[in-house]
Amino acid sequence: MSEIAKASGLIDGPQEVMDAAQFADVSGVTHVLRFDEALCTGCGLCEAFCPMEVIAMKDGSPVAVAAEACWGCETCSGQCPVHAIRIEAAPGAGCAAEPEEPAPPLDKETRDRYREWAAVLRDVLGLRWHPVAVSLIRAGEPLPDVPEPTERLRYCQALMAARRGRALMMPANRHACPDGTSILGLTPIPAKLASGELYILFHKLDSVEAAQRMVGERPSLPARSVRATVTCPLDDPRCKAEVVAVIGTPEQMMWLSMATSYYTGHRHDFHASGYNAQCVETTLLPLTTRKINISFGCYGCRASSDVDDAMMMMGIPVTLMDDVVRGLRELGKRAIPQSRDKVYLPPF
């Protein structure tokens, strides 16, 4: 376990691991796998890459042997070289859970404060998209009145949807990435991810030892300690935010870094690896360390969302937002416009 994880009060020791059959309790039957026998070559990549061990090869053909555990993550179809796999939502997949009394709505004072933050971030930085308010609803807490997606999404996809104006709440059975849910405390980690096996298949790391070290050193919340994730545009908040995620250019991230230290002059220690970008680097680290953190993105979020190649991310704990906004306002008076005007660029 990494020193930063220990210092943040996260889980002490390896994550809880569950096999595919146990994950059915979390997942429910929400997807149906269709295999096109005319196209299938029997290569077995779908079986190898499925993180939930849903697929097995029988007599040279893929069979869904644990369909109830399918998360609809589309790893199998994405890796199929002949596009012989189709994943469909099962009947009733979008049905809501039993109704319950929602959490009280956000008070007007907090809503107005968040909207003011959003306006400053967008106006001073020139952000193209909404800053995103992130909340983790803990086990035992009431759920806010926020719509769930009709199909499973990855956490990074929900963040990207929020930056475009869509508010979403996702319990575990609305998440499509079991890696992200295990990091954010919604579920235990699947065995094929805990072992490092899947990372080797993706050629993301050189060895099982390296993969296991990466998994072991990343921070995570205890399994089942979180009930749902909520991602909303910061100017359309639905519940109290814990982290503000900003997606923008490296130059915009620079100004946010400077705004954070405008009144103190301190330098930042950022933790980024290219693995588990949005769930660890943009969300969990700022949440638990109470410090800003940057992320370059990761394989998953860049392969499954519309984040631009020139974009990067920053997570800001809500406890720092007042100071960040004040510092940004000051930087916007002279430093930012002069820098963007290239006042020291010699004429050619």
CSV table of C-alpha atoms in Angstrom, one decimal, residues 92-100 143 148 169 171 173-174 227:
chain,number,residue,atom,x,y,z
A,92,GLY,CA,-36.3,-4.5,-17.5
A,93,ALA,CA,-32.7,-3.5,-17.3
A,94,GLY,CA,-33.6,0.2,-16.9
A,95,CYS,CA,-36.2,-0.4,-14.2
A,96,ALA,CA,-35.8,1.7,-11.1
A,97,ALA,CA,-35.2,0.1,-7.7
A,98,GLU,CA,-37.8,0.2,-4.9
A,99,PRO,CA,-38.7,3.9,-4.2
A,100,GLU,CA,-37.4,5.5,-1.1
A,143,LEU,CA,-30.0,9.0,-2.1
A,148,GLU,CA,-29.9,7.3,-13.0
A,169,MET,CA,-26.5,9.2,-10.0
A,171,PRO,CA,-25.4,3.0,-7.7
A,173,ASN,CA,-25.6,-1.6,-10.7
A,174,ARG,CA,-25.4,1.4,-13.0
A,227,ARG,CA,-23.8,3.5,-2.1
